[in-house]
Amino acid sequence: AIVENCILNCLKAIEGVSAEIIVVNDSKSHALQLNLKSSFVSVYNNPKSGVASARNFAASKAKGEILLFLDDDMLIFAENIQDTLNLHAQNPNYFLNLNWTYPPELDAKNAKTKFGRYLIHYGFNSLKGWNRNLHWEEDSLFEVNGLTSQYFSCSKHNFEQLRGYDEKFPLA
């Protein structure tokens, strides 16, 4: 249900944009059953194992010039897609993370659980929170020493030049 919601949200976000959605199922024990039909969505099973190989496999199938890697529990909007495309048009060699935040409904649910309160307390309900030791600049680009893959984009050319994700790190 989570991945299907993510895909439906992505389909809305890419309306009017030349884009494709590639889903790679990394589970060896569960088939991915989606109740949607769209010519914009392709679903594959990962021939290897691990998120790094799944993302590399997806990149190998991609036809577009810009790759956007998205975790299956992220919800994006058309503005996110436009911001990403605009940033890459202005900075074609950049590798980009957009800040993400939990929506208020999720924070409200999290506030009712011990683990959820832990996430909120330490700021793990946003990318900014995960990078709290970093000099954070709102509404501007800035350089960091690492990237996360919840919402990560780059040109396909640069991704291939760097040979993709290091598959020795199957869980990262």
GROMACS .gro file of N, CA and C in nm:
model
  516
    1ALA      N    1   0.083  -0.120   0.000
    1ALA     CA    2   0.000   0.000   0.000
    1ALA      C    3   0.087   0.126   0.000
    2ILE      N    4   0.200   0.122   0.072
    2ILE     CA    5   0.287   0.239   0.079
    2ILE      C    6   0.350   0.268  -0.056
    3VAL      N    7   0.404   0.166  -0.121
    3VAL     CA    8   0.469   0.189  -0.250
    3VAL      C    9   0.366   0.229  -0.355
    4GLU      N   10   0.248   0.172  -0.350
    4GLU     CA   11   0.145   0.209  -0.446
    4GLU      C   12   0.104   0.356  -0.427
    5ASN      N   13   0.091   0.399  -0.304
    5ASN     CA   14   0.059   0.540  -0.276
    5ASN      C   15   0.170   0.631  -0.329
    6CYS      N   16   0.294   0.590  -0.309
    6CYS     CA   17   0.408   0.666  -0.360
    6CYS      C   18   0.402   0.679  -0.511
    7ILE      N   19   0.374   0.569  -0.581
    7ILE     CA   20   0.369   0.569  -0.727
    7ILE      C   21   0.254   0.656  -0.777
    8LEU      N   22   0.137   0.643  -0.715
    8LEU     CA   23   0.023   0.726  -0.755
    8LEU      C   24   0.056   0.874  -0.739
    9ASN      N   25   0.122   0.907  -0.628
    9ASN     CA   26   0.163   1.044  -0.604
    9ASN      C   27   0.264   1.090  -0.709
   10CYS      N   28   0.357   1.003  -0.745
   10CYS     CA   29   0.457   1.035  -0.848
   10CYS      C   30   0.390   1.058  -0.984
   11LEU      N   31   0.291   0.977  -1.016
   11LEU     CA   32   0.220   0.995  -1.142
   11LEU      C   33   0.156   1.133  -1.150
   12LYS      N   34   0.098   1.178  -1.040
   12LYS     CA   35   0.040   1.313  -1.037
   12LYS      C   36   0.150   1.418  -1.052
   13ALA      N   37   0.264   1.395  -0.987
   13ALA     CA   38   0.374   1.492  -0.988
   13ALA      C   39   0.437   1.509  -1.125
   14ILE      N   40   0.435   1.405  -1.208
   14ILE     CA   41   0.501   1.413  -1.338
   14ILE      C   42   0.405   1.447  -1.452
   15GLU      N   43   0.278   1.477  -1.420
   15GLU     CA   44   0.184   1.514  -1.526
   15GLU      C   45   0.241   1.632  -1.606
   16GLY      N   46   0.243   1.617  -1.737
   16GLY     CA   47   0.293   1.722  -1.824
   16GLY      C   48   0.444   1.724  -1.840
   17VAL      N   49   0.513   1.630  -1.778
   17VAL     CA   50   0.659   1.622  -1.786
   17VAL      C   51   0.695   1.492  -1.859
   18SER      N   52   0.792   1.499  -1.947
   18SER     CA   53   0.840   1.378  -2.013
   18SER      C   54   0.920   1.298  -1.910
   19ALA      N   55   0.857   1.194  -1.855
   19ALA     CA   56   0.920   1.119  -1.747
   19ALA      C   57   0.871   0.975  -1.747
   20GLU      N   58   0.943   0.893  -1.677
   20GLU     CA   59   0.905   0.753  -1.658
   20GLU      C   60   0.928   0.719  -1.512
   21ILE      N   61   0.856   0.620  -1.464
   21ILE     CA   62   0.873   0.571  -1.327
   21ILE      C   63   0.918   0.426  -1.336
   22ILE      N   64   1.033   0.399  -1.279
   22ILE     CA   65   1.088   0.264  -1.278
   22ILE      C   66   1.088   0.215  -1.134
   23VAL      N   67   1.018   0.106  -1.111
   23VAL     CA   68   1.009   0.047  -0.978
   23VAL      C   69   1.087  -0.084  -0.981
   24VAL      N   70   1.179  -0.099  -0.885
   24VAL     CA   71   1.256  -0.223  -0.876
   24VAL      C   72   1.224  -0.288  -0.742
   25ASN      N   73   1.166  -0.406  -0.751
   25ASN     CA   74   1.132  -0.484  -0.632
   25ASN      C   75   1.258  -0.559  -0.587
   26ASP      N   76   1.305  -0.528  -0.468
   26ASP     CA   77   1.427  -0.591  -0.417
   26ASP      C   78   1.397  -0.713  -0.331
   27SER      N   79   1.271  -0.742  -0.307
   27SER     CA   80   1.235  -0.856  -0.223
   27SER      C   81   1.246  -0.986  -0.301
   28LYS      N   82   1.307  -1.085  -0.240
   28LYS     CA   83   1.315  -1.217  -0.302
   28LYS      C   84   1.200  -1.306  -0.257
   29SER      N   85   1.125  -1.262  -0.154
   29SER     CA   86   1.017  -1.346  -0.100
   29SER      C   87   0.877  -1.292  -0.128
   30HIS      N   88   0.866  -1.167  -0.173
   30HIS     CA   89   0.734  -1.108  -0.197
   30HIS      C   90   0.729  -1.045  -0.337
   31ALA      N   91   0.634  -1.090  -0.415
   31ALA     CA   92   0.612  -1.028  -0.546
   31ALA      C   93   0.542  -0.895  -0.523
   32LEU      N   94   0.575  -0.799  -0.605
   32LEU     CA   95   0.513  -0.668  -0.594
   32LEU      C   96   0.385  -0.668  -0.676
   33GLN      N   97   0.272  -0.655  -0.608
   33GLN     CA   98   0.141  -0.653  -0.673
   33GLN      C   99   0.088  -0.511  -0.670
   34LEU      N  100   0.083  -0.447  -0.785
   34LEU     CA  101   0.031  -0.311  -0.794
   34LEU      C  102  -0.105  -0.312  -0.862
   35ASN      N  103  -0.198  -0.237  -0.806
   35ASN     CA  104  -0.332  -0.228  -0.861
   35ASN      C  105  -0.347  -0.103  -0.947
   36LEU      N  106  -0.249  -0.078  -1.030
   36LEU     CA  107  -0.258   0.037  -1.119
   36LEU      C  108  -0.200   0.001  -1.253
   37LYS      N  109  -0.252   0.063  -1.353
   37LYS     CA  110  -0.204   0.042  -1.490
   37LYS      C  111  -0.165   0.177  -1.545
   38SER      N  112  -0.041   0.189  -1.587
   38SER     CA  113   0.006   0.314  -1.645
   38SER      C  114   0.122   0.284  -1.739
   39SER      N  115   0.120   0.346  -1.854
   39SER     CA  116   0.230   0.328  -1.949
   39SER      C  117   0.356   0.400  -1.901
   40PHE      N  118   0.344   0.483  -1.795
   40PHE     CA  119   0.460   0.555  -1.740
   40PHE      C  120   0.534   0.474  -1.634
   41VAL      N  121   0.478   0.359  -1.594
   41VAL     CA  122   0.536   0.281  -1.486
   41VAL      C  123   0.584   0.146  -1.538
   42SER      N  124   0.710   0.115  -1.508
   42SER     CA  125   0.767  -0.017  -1.538
   42SER      C  126   0.811  -0.079  -1.407
   43VAL      N  127   0.781  -0.208  -1.390
   43VAL     CA  128   0.816  -0.277  -1.267
   43VAL      C  129   0.909  -0.393  -1.301
   44TYR      N  130   1.019  -0.402  -1.229
   44TYR     CA  131   1.118  -0.509  -1.248
   44TYR      C  132   1.150  -0.572  -1.114
   45ASN      N  133   1.194  -0.695  -1.118
   45ASN     CA  134   1.252  -0.759  -1.000
   45ASN      C  135   1.403  -0.741  -1.008
   46ASN      N  136   1.463  -0.711  -0.895
   46ASN     CA  137   1.608  -0.692  -0.890
   46ASN      C  138   1.676  -0.827  -0.916
   47PRO      N  139   1.760  -0.835  -1.019
   47PRO     CA  140   1.830  -0.961  -1.045
   47PRO      C  141   1.937  -0.992  -0.941
   48LYS      N  142   1.978  -0.890  -0.868
   48LYS     CA  143   2.076  -0.908  -0.761
   48LYS      C  144   2.005  -0.891  -0.628
   49SER      N  145   2.074  -0.837  -0.529
   49SER     CA  146   2.012  -0.816  -0.400
   49SER      C  147   2.070  -0.690  -0.336
   50GLY      N  148   1.983  -0.610  -0.276
   50GLY     CA  149   2.026  -0.490  -0.206
   50GLY      C  150   1.985  -0.364  -0.277
   51VAL      N  151   1.966  -0.259  -0.198
   51VAL     CA  152   1.917  -0.132  -0.252
   51VAL      C  153   2.015  -0.071  -0.351
   52ALA      N  154   2.145  -0.085  -0.329
   52ALA     CA  155   2.244  -0.029  -0.423
   52ALA      C  156   2.230  -0.093  -0.560
   53SER      N  157   2.220  -0.225  -0.564
   53SER     CA  158   2.206  -0.292  -0.694
   53SER      C  159   2.070  -0.263  -0.755
   54ALA      N  160   1.965  -0.247  -0.673
   54ALA     CA  161   1.833  -0.213  -0.726
   54ALA      C  162   1.836  -0.077  -0.793
   55ARG      N  163   1.902   0.019  -0.732
   55ARG     CA  164   1.909   0.153  -0.790
   55ARG      C  165   1.996   0.153  -0.916
   56ASN      N  166   2.105   0.078  -0.915
   56ASN     CA  167   2.188   0.067  -1.036
   56ASN      C  168   2.109   0.002  -1.149
   57PHE      N  169   2.032  -0.099  -1.116
   57PHE     CA  170   1.951  -0.167  -1.217
   57PHE      C  171   1.847  -0.071  -1.275
   58ALA      N  172   1.782   0.006  -1.189
   58ALA     CA  173   1.684   0.104  -1.236
   58ALA      C  174   1.750   0.206  -1.329
   59ALA      N  175   1.867   0.254  -1.291
   59ALA     CA  176   1.939   0.352  -1.374
   59ALA      C  177   1.972   0.292  -1.511
   60SER      N  178   2.004   0.164  -1.515
   60SER     CA  179   2.036   0.101  -1.643
   60SER      C  180   1.914   0.093  -1.735
   61LYS      N  181   1.797   0.092  -1.678
   61LYS     CA  182   1.672   0.086  -1.756
   61LYS      C  183   1.621   0.223  -1.795
   62ALA      N  184   1.668   0.327  -1.728
   62ALA     CA  185   1.616   0.463  -1.750
   62ALA      C  186   1.653   0.515  -1.888
   63LYS      N  187   1.557   0.583  -1.950
   63LYS     CA  188   1.579   0.643  -2.081
   63LYS      C  189   1.609   0.792  -2.072
   64GLY      N  190   1.576   0.854  -1.962
   64GLY     CA  191   1.589   0.999  -1.948
   64GLY      C  192   1.729   1.046  -1.917
   65GLU      N  193   1.747   1.177  -1.924
   65GLU     CA  194   1.877   1.239  -1.899
   65GLU      C  195   1.900   1.267  -1.750
   66ILE      N  196   1.792   1.283  -1.674
   66ILE     CA  197   1.802   1.309  -1.531
   66ILE      C  198   1.746   1.189  -1.456
   67LEU      N  199   1.822   1.140  -1.359
   67LEU     CA  200   1.776   1.032  -1.273
   67LEU      C  201   1.729   1.091  -1.141
   68LEU      N  202   1.618   1.042  -1.093
   68LEU     CA  203   1.569   1.079  -0.961
   68LEU      C  204   1.542   0.950  -0.886
   69PHE      N  205   1.618   0.929  -0.780
   69PHE     CA  206   1.599   0.812  -0.696
   69PHE      C  207   1.511   0.853  -0.579
   70LEU      N  208   1.413   0.770  -0.551
   70LEU     CA  209   1.313   0.805  -0.451
   70LEU      C  210   1.283   0.682  -0.367
   71ASP      N  211   1.286   0.697  -0.236
   71ASP     CA  212   1.245   0.586  -0.149
   71ASP      C  213   1.096   0.562  -0.167
   72ASP      N  214   1.055   0.440  -0.141
   72ASP     CA  215   0.915   0.402  -0.166
   72ASP      C  216   0.815   0.460  -0.067
   73ASP      N  217   0.862   0.530   0.033
   73ASP     CA  218   0.769   0.591   0.129
   73ASP      C  219   0.768   0.743   0.119
   74MET      N  220   0.823   0.797   0.011
   74MET     CA  221   0.828   0.942  -0.008
   74MET      C  222   0.710   0.987  -0.093
   75LEU      N  223   0.657   1.103  -0.061
   75LEU     CA  224   0.551   1.164  -0.141
   75LEU      C  225   0.606   1.293  -0.199
   76ILE      N  226   0.595   1.305  -0.330
   76ILE     CA  227   0.648   1.424  -0.398
   76ILE      C  228   0.535   1.496  -0.470
   77PHE      N  229   0.564   1.618  -0.511
   77PHE     CA  230   0.465   1.701  -0.577
   77PHE      C  231   0.524   1.759  -0.704
   78ALA      N  232   0.439   1.811  -0.790
   78ALA     CA  233   0.484   1.869  -0.917
   78ALA      C  234   0.590   1.976  -0.895
   79GLU      N  235   0.577   2.053  -0.786
   79GLU     CA  236   0.676   2.157  -0.756
   79GLU      C  237   0.814   2.097  -0.732
   80ASN      N  238   0.819   1.978  -0.669
   80ASN     CA  239   0.947   1.912  -0.646
   80ASN      C  240   1.013   1.874  -0.778
   81ILE      N  241   0.932   1.822  -0.869
   81ILE     CA  242   0.985   1.783  -1.000
   81ILE      C  243   1.035   1.905  -1.075
   82GLN      N  244   0.956   2.013  -1.077
   82GLN     CA  245   0.998   2.135  -1.146
   82GLN      C  246   1.124   2.194  -1.084
   83ASP      N  247   1.131   2.197  -0.949
   83ASP     CA  248   1.252   2.248  -0.883
   83ASP      C  249   1.374   2.165  -0.923
   84THR      N  250   1.357   2.034  -0.924
   84THR     CA  251   1.468   1.945  -0.960
   84THR      C  252   1.513   1.969  -1.103
   85LEU      N  253   1.419   1.976  -1.195
   85LEU     CA  254   1.454   2.000  -1.336
   85LEU      C  255   1.520   2.136  -1.354
   86ASN      N  256   1.468   2.238  -1.287
   86ASN     CA  257   1.527   2.372  -1.296
   86ASN      C  258   1.669   2.374  -1.239
   87LEU      N  259   1.688   2.311  -1.125
   87LEU     CA  260   1.822   2.308  -1.064
   87LEU      C  261   1.922   2.237  -1.155
   88HIS      N  262   1.880   2.128  -1.217
   88HIS     CA  263   1.971   2.056  -1.308
   88HIS      C  264   1.997   2.135  -1.436
   89ALA      N  265   1.899   2.210  -1.482
   89ALA     CA  266   1.921   2.294  -1.601
   89ALA      C  267   2.025   2.401  -1.571
   90GLN      N  268   2.023   2.455  -1.450
   90GLN     CA  269   2.118   2.560  -1.410
   90GLN      C  270   2.252   2.503  -1.365
   91ASN      N  271   2.252   2.378  -1.315
   91ASN     CA  272   2.371   2.316  -1.256
   91ASN      C  273   2.381   2.171  -1.304
   92PRO      N  274   2.414   2.150  -1.431
   92PRO     CA  275   2.405   2.015  -1.488
   92PRO      C  276   2.496   1.910  -1.425
   93ASN      N  277   2.601   1.951  -1.357
   93ASN     CA  278   2.692   1.853  -1.298
   93ASN      C  279   2.668   1.830  -1.149
   94TYR      N  280   2.564   1.890  -1.095
   94TYR     CA  281   2.537   1.875  -0.951
   94TYR      C  282   2.466   1.743  -0.922
   95PHE      N  283   2.493   1.693  -0.805
   95PHE     CA  284   2.419   1.583  -0.746
   95PHE      C  285   2.334   1.647  -0.637
   96LEU      N  286   2.204   1.626  -0.640
   96LEU     CA  287   2.114   1.704  -0.556
   96LEU      C  288   2.030   1.621  -0.460
   97ASN      N  289   2.015   1.674  -0.341
   97ASN     CA  290   1.914   1.628  -0.246
   97ASN      C  291   1.822   1.747  -0.221
   98LEU      N  292   1.693   1.725  -0.230
   98LEU     CA  293   1.600   1.828  -0.184
   98LEU      C  294   1.566   1.796  -0.039
   99ASN      N  295   1.546   1.900   0.040
   99ASN     CA  296   1.503   1.877   0.177
   99ASN      C  297   1.366   1.811   0.174
  100TRP      N  298   1.342   1.723   0.266
  100TRP     CA  299   1.212   1.660   0.283
  100TRP      C  300   1.171   1.673   0.428
  101THR      N  301   1.043   1.674   0.450
  101THR     CA  302   0.990   1.678   0.587
  101THR      C  303   0.870   1.585   0.596
  102TYR      N  304   0.849   1.533   0.716
  102TYR     CA  305   0.727   1.456   0.738
  102TYR      C  306   0.608   1.552   0.733
  103PRO      N  307   0.498   1.508   0.676
  103PRO     CA  308   0.380   1.594   0.677
  103PRO      C  309   0.323   1.603   0.819
  104PRO      N  310   0.248   1.710   0.849
  104PRO     CA  311   0.194   1.729   0.985
  104PRO      C  312   0.113   1.609   1.036
  105GLU      N  313   0.040   1.542   0.947
  105GLU     CA  314  -0.038   1.425   0.991
  105GLU      C  315   0.052   1.315   1.046
  106LEU      N  316   0.167   1.293   0.982
  106LEU     CA  317   0.260   1.190   1.028
  106LEU      C  318   0.327   1.233   1.158
  107ASP      N  319   0.365   1.359   1.169
  107ASP     CA  320   0.421   1.407   1.295
  107ASP      C  321   0.320   1.390   1.409
  108ALA      N  322   0.194   1.416   1.381
  108ALA     CA  323   0.089   1.400   1.484
  108ALA      C  324   0.078   1.254   1.527
  109LYS      N  325   0.084   1.162   1.432
  109LYS     CA  326   0.081   1.019   1.466
  109LYS      C  327   0.207   0.980   1.543
  110ASN      N  328   0.322   1.030   1.496
  110ASN     CA  329   0.448   0.998   1.562
  110ASN      C  330   0.452   1.049   1.706
  111ALA      N  331   0.391   1.161   1.731
  111ALA     CA  332   0.390   1.218   1.866
  111ALA      C  333   0.322   1.126   1.967
  112LYS      N  334   0.247   1.028   1.921
  112LYS     CA  335   0.174   0.936   2.009
  112LYS      C  336   0.252   0.809   2.041
  113THR      N  337   0.371   0.794   1.979
  113THR     CA  338   0.451   0.674   2.005
  113THR      C  339   0.589   0.713   2.057
  114LYS      N  340   0.648   0.623   2.132
  114LYS     CA  341   0.781   0.649   2.188
  114LYS      C  342   0.884   0.670   2.077
  115PHE      N  343   0.884   0.582   1.977
  115PHE     CA  344   0.980   0.595   1.868
  115PHE      C  345   0.952   0.722   1.787
  116GLY      N  346   0.825   0.752   1.764
  116GLY     CA  347   0.790   0.873   1.691
  116GLY      C  348   0.837   0.999   1.762
  117ARG      N  349   0.821   1.001   1.895
  117ARG     CA  350   0.868   1.117   1.972
  117ARG      C  351   1.020   1.128   1.964
  118TYR      N  352   1.088   1.015   1.960
  118TYR     CA  353   1.234   1.014   1.942
  118TYR      C  354   1.270   1.079   1.807
  119LEU      N  355   1.201   1.039   1.699
  119LEU     CA  356   1.227   1.096   1.567
  119LEU      C  357   1.208   1.248   1.568
  120ILE      N  358   1.098   1.292   1.626
  120ILE     CA  359   1.068   1.435   1.630
  120ILE      C  360   1.170   1.509   1.715
  121HIS      N  361   1.200   1.454   1.833
  121HIS     CA  362   1.293   1.520   1.925
  121HIS      C  363   1.430   1.546   1.861
  122TYR      N  364   1.480   1.447   1.790
  122TYR     CA  365   1.613   1.460   1.729
  122TYR      C  366   1.609   1.517   1.587
  123GLY      N  367   1.490   1.554   1.540
  123GLY     CA  368   1.479   1.616   1.408
  123GLY      C  369   1.489   1.518   1.294
  124PHE      N  370   1.470   1.389   1.322
  124PHE     CA  371   1.481   1.290   1.215
  124PHE      C  372   1.355   1.283   1.130
  125ASN      N  373   1.272   1.386   1.139
  125ASN     CA  374   1.153   1.396   1.055
  125ASN      C  375   1.176   1.492   0.938
  126SER      N  376   1.304   1.519   0.908
  126SER     CA  377   1.341   1.599   0.790
  126SER      C  378   1.486   1.570   0.753
  127LEU      N  379   1.520   1.601   0.630
  127LEU     CA  380   1.660   1.587   0.589
  127LEU      C  381   1.747   1.684   0.668
  128LYS      N  382   1.695   1.803   0.693
  128LYS     CA  383   1.769   1.901   0.773
  128LYS      C  384   1.803   1.843   0.910
  129GLY      N  385   1.709   1.773   0.971
  129GLY     CA  386   1.733   1.711   1.101
  129GLY      C  387   1.841   1.604   1.097
  130TRP      N  388   1.843   1.528   0.990
  130TRP     CA  389   1.947   1.426   0.974
  130TRP      C  390   2.085   1.489   0.954
  131ASN      N  391   2.086   1.615   0.915
  131ASN     CA  392   2.212   1.687   0.889
  131ASN      C  393   2.230   1.802   0.986
  132ARG      N  394   2.195   1.781   1.111
  132ARG     CA  395   2.193   1.892   1.207
  132ARG      C  396   2.332   1.945   1.241
  133ASN      N  397   2.438   1.874   1.211
  133ASN     CA  398   2.572   1.925   1.236
  133ASN      C  399   2.627   2.003   1.116
  134LEU      N  400   2.544   2.022   1.018
  134LEU     CA  401   2.582   2.088   0.894
  134LEU      C  402   2.534   2.233   0.897
  135HIS      N  403   2.613   2.323   0.840
  135HIS     CA  404   2.566   2.460   0.824
  135HIS      C  405   2.455   2.458   0.719
  136TRP      N  406   2.331   2.469   0.763
  136TRP     CA  407   2.214   2.457   0.675
  136TRP      C  408   2.174   2.592   0.621
  137GLU      N  409   2.151   2.599   0.492
  137GLU     CA  410   2.109   2.724   0.430
  137GLU      C  411   1.972   2.702   0.366
  138GLU      N  412   1.870   2.767   0.422
  138GLU     CA  413   1.735   2.754   0.366
  138GLU      C  414   1.730   2.817   0.228
  139ASP      N  415   1.659   2.754   0.137
  139ASP     CA  416   1.630   2.807   0.004
  139ASP      C  417   1.754   2.841  -0.078
  140SER      N  418   1.862   2.768  -0.058
  140SER     CA  419   1.979   2.788  -0.143
  140SER      C  420   2.056   2.657  -0.155
  141LEU      N  421   2.139   2.650  -0.256
  141LEU     CA  422   2.225   2.534  -0.275
  141LEU      C  423   2.347   2.547  -0.186
  142PHE      N  424   2.393   2.436  -0.130
  142PHE     CA  425   2.517   2.437  -0.056
  142PHE      C  426   2.580   2.299  -0.064
  143GLU      N  427   2.709   2.297  -0.049
  143GLU     CA  428   2.787   2.175  -0.064
  143GLU      C  429   2.788   2.094   0.065
  144VAL      N  430   2.780   1.962   0.050
  144VAL     CA  431   2.787   1.870   0.163
  144VAL      C  432   2.886   1.759   0.131
  145ASN      N  433   2.924   1.684   0.232
  145ASN     CA  434   3.021   1.576   0.213
  145ASN      C  435   2.955   1.443   0.174
  146GLY      N  436   2.825   1.437   0.176
  146GLY     CA  437   2.756   1.313   0.143
  146GLY      C  438   2.613   1.340   0.102
  147LEU      N  439   2.550   1.240   0.046
  147LEU     CA  440   2.412   1.252   0.001
  147LEU      C  441   2.331   1.137   0.056
  148THR      N  442   2.201   1.159   0.064
  148THR     CA  443   2.110   1.051   0.098
  148THR      C  444   2.027   1.019  -0.025
  149SER      N  445   1.965   0.904  -0.026
  149SER     CA  446   1.893   0.862  -0.146
  149SER      C  447   1.742   0.867  -0.134
  150GLN      N  448   1.689   0.927  -0.028
  150GLN     CA  449   1.543   0.935  -0.017
  150GLN      C  450   1.486   1.013  -0.136
  151TYR      N  451   1.553   1.123  -0.172
  151TYR     CA  452   1.519   1.204  -0.288
  151TYR      C  453   1.653   1.257  -0.340
  152PHE      N  454   1.708   1.185  -0.436
  152PHE     CA  455   1.841   1.214  -0.487
  152PHE      C  456   1.836   1.218  -0.639
  153SER      N  457   1.894   1.323  -0.698
  153SER     CA  458   1.892   1.333  -0.843
  153SER      C  459   2.030   1.371  -0.898
  154CYS      N  460   2.053   1.329  -1.021
  154CYS     CA  461   2.177   1.362  -1.092
  154CYS      C  462   2.156   1.331  -1.239
  155SER      N  463   2.249   1.375  -1.322
  155SER     CA  464   2.240   1.339  -1.463
  155SER      C  465   2.276   1.192  -1.479
  156LYS      N  466   2.215   1.128  -1.575
  156LYS     CA  467   2.248   0.988  -1.602
  156LYS      C  468   2.395   0.976  -1.643
  157HIS      N  469   2.444   1.073  -1.719
  157HIS     CA  470   2.584   1.073  -1.762
  157HIS      C  471   2.678   1.071  -1.641
  158ASN      N  472   2.656   1.160  -1.544
  158ASN     CA  473   2.743   1.165  -1.426
  158ASN      C  474   2.730   1.038  -1.342
  159PHE      N  475   2.609   0.986  -1.331
  159PHE     CA  476   2.588   0.861  -1.257
  159PHE      C  477   2.669   0.748  -1.320
  160GLU      N  478   2.664   0.738  -1.452
  160GLU     CA  479   2.739   0.634  -1.522
  160GLU      C  480   2.890   0.657  -1.513
  161GLN      N  481   2.934   0.784  -1.519
  161GLN     CA  482   3.077   0.816  -1.507
  161GLN      C  483   3.132   0.766  -1.373
  162LEU      N  484   3.051   0.777  -1.269
  162LEU     CA  485   3.093   0.734  -1.135
  162LEU      C  486   3.062   0.586  -1.108
  163ARG      N  487   3.007   0.519  -1.207
  163ARG     CA  488   2.972   0.376  -1.200
  163ARG      C  489   2.865   0.347  -1.095
  164GLY      N  490   2.778   0.442  -1.071
  164GLY     CA  491   2.661   0.418  -0.987
  164GLY      C  492   2.692   0.397  -0.840
  165TYR      N  493   2.597   0.331  -0.776
  165TYR     CA  494   2.610   0.299  -0.634
  165TYR      C  495   2.710   0.186  -0.613
  166ASP      N  496   2.781   0.192  -0.504
  166ASP     CA  497   2.875   0.086  -0.468
  166ASP      C  498   2.796  -0.030  -0.409
  167GLU      N  499   2.790  -0.138  -0.481
  167GLU     CA  500   2.708  -0.253  -0.440
  167GLU      C  501   2.769  -0.332  -0.325
  168LYS      N  502   2.888  -0.295  -0.279
  168LYS     CA  503   2.945  -0.356  -0.159
  168LYS      C  504   2.872  -0.309  -0.034
  169PHE      N  505   2.793  -0.202  -0.050
  169PHE     CA  506   2.711  -0.147   0.060
  169PHE      C  507   2.565  -0.177   0.029
  170PRO      N  508   2.522  -0.302   0.045
  170PRO     CA  509   2.388  -0.340  -0.001
  170PRO      C  510   2.274  -0.273   0.077
  171LEU      N  511   2.299  -0.225   0.197
  171LEU     CA  512   2.192  -0.168   0.277
  171LEU      C  513   2.197  -0.017   0.282
  172ALA      N  514   2.291   0.044   0.212
  172ALA     CA  515   2.306   0.190   0.218
  172ALA      C  516   2.291   0.252   0.082
   0.00000   0.00000   0.00000
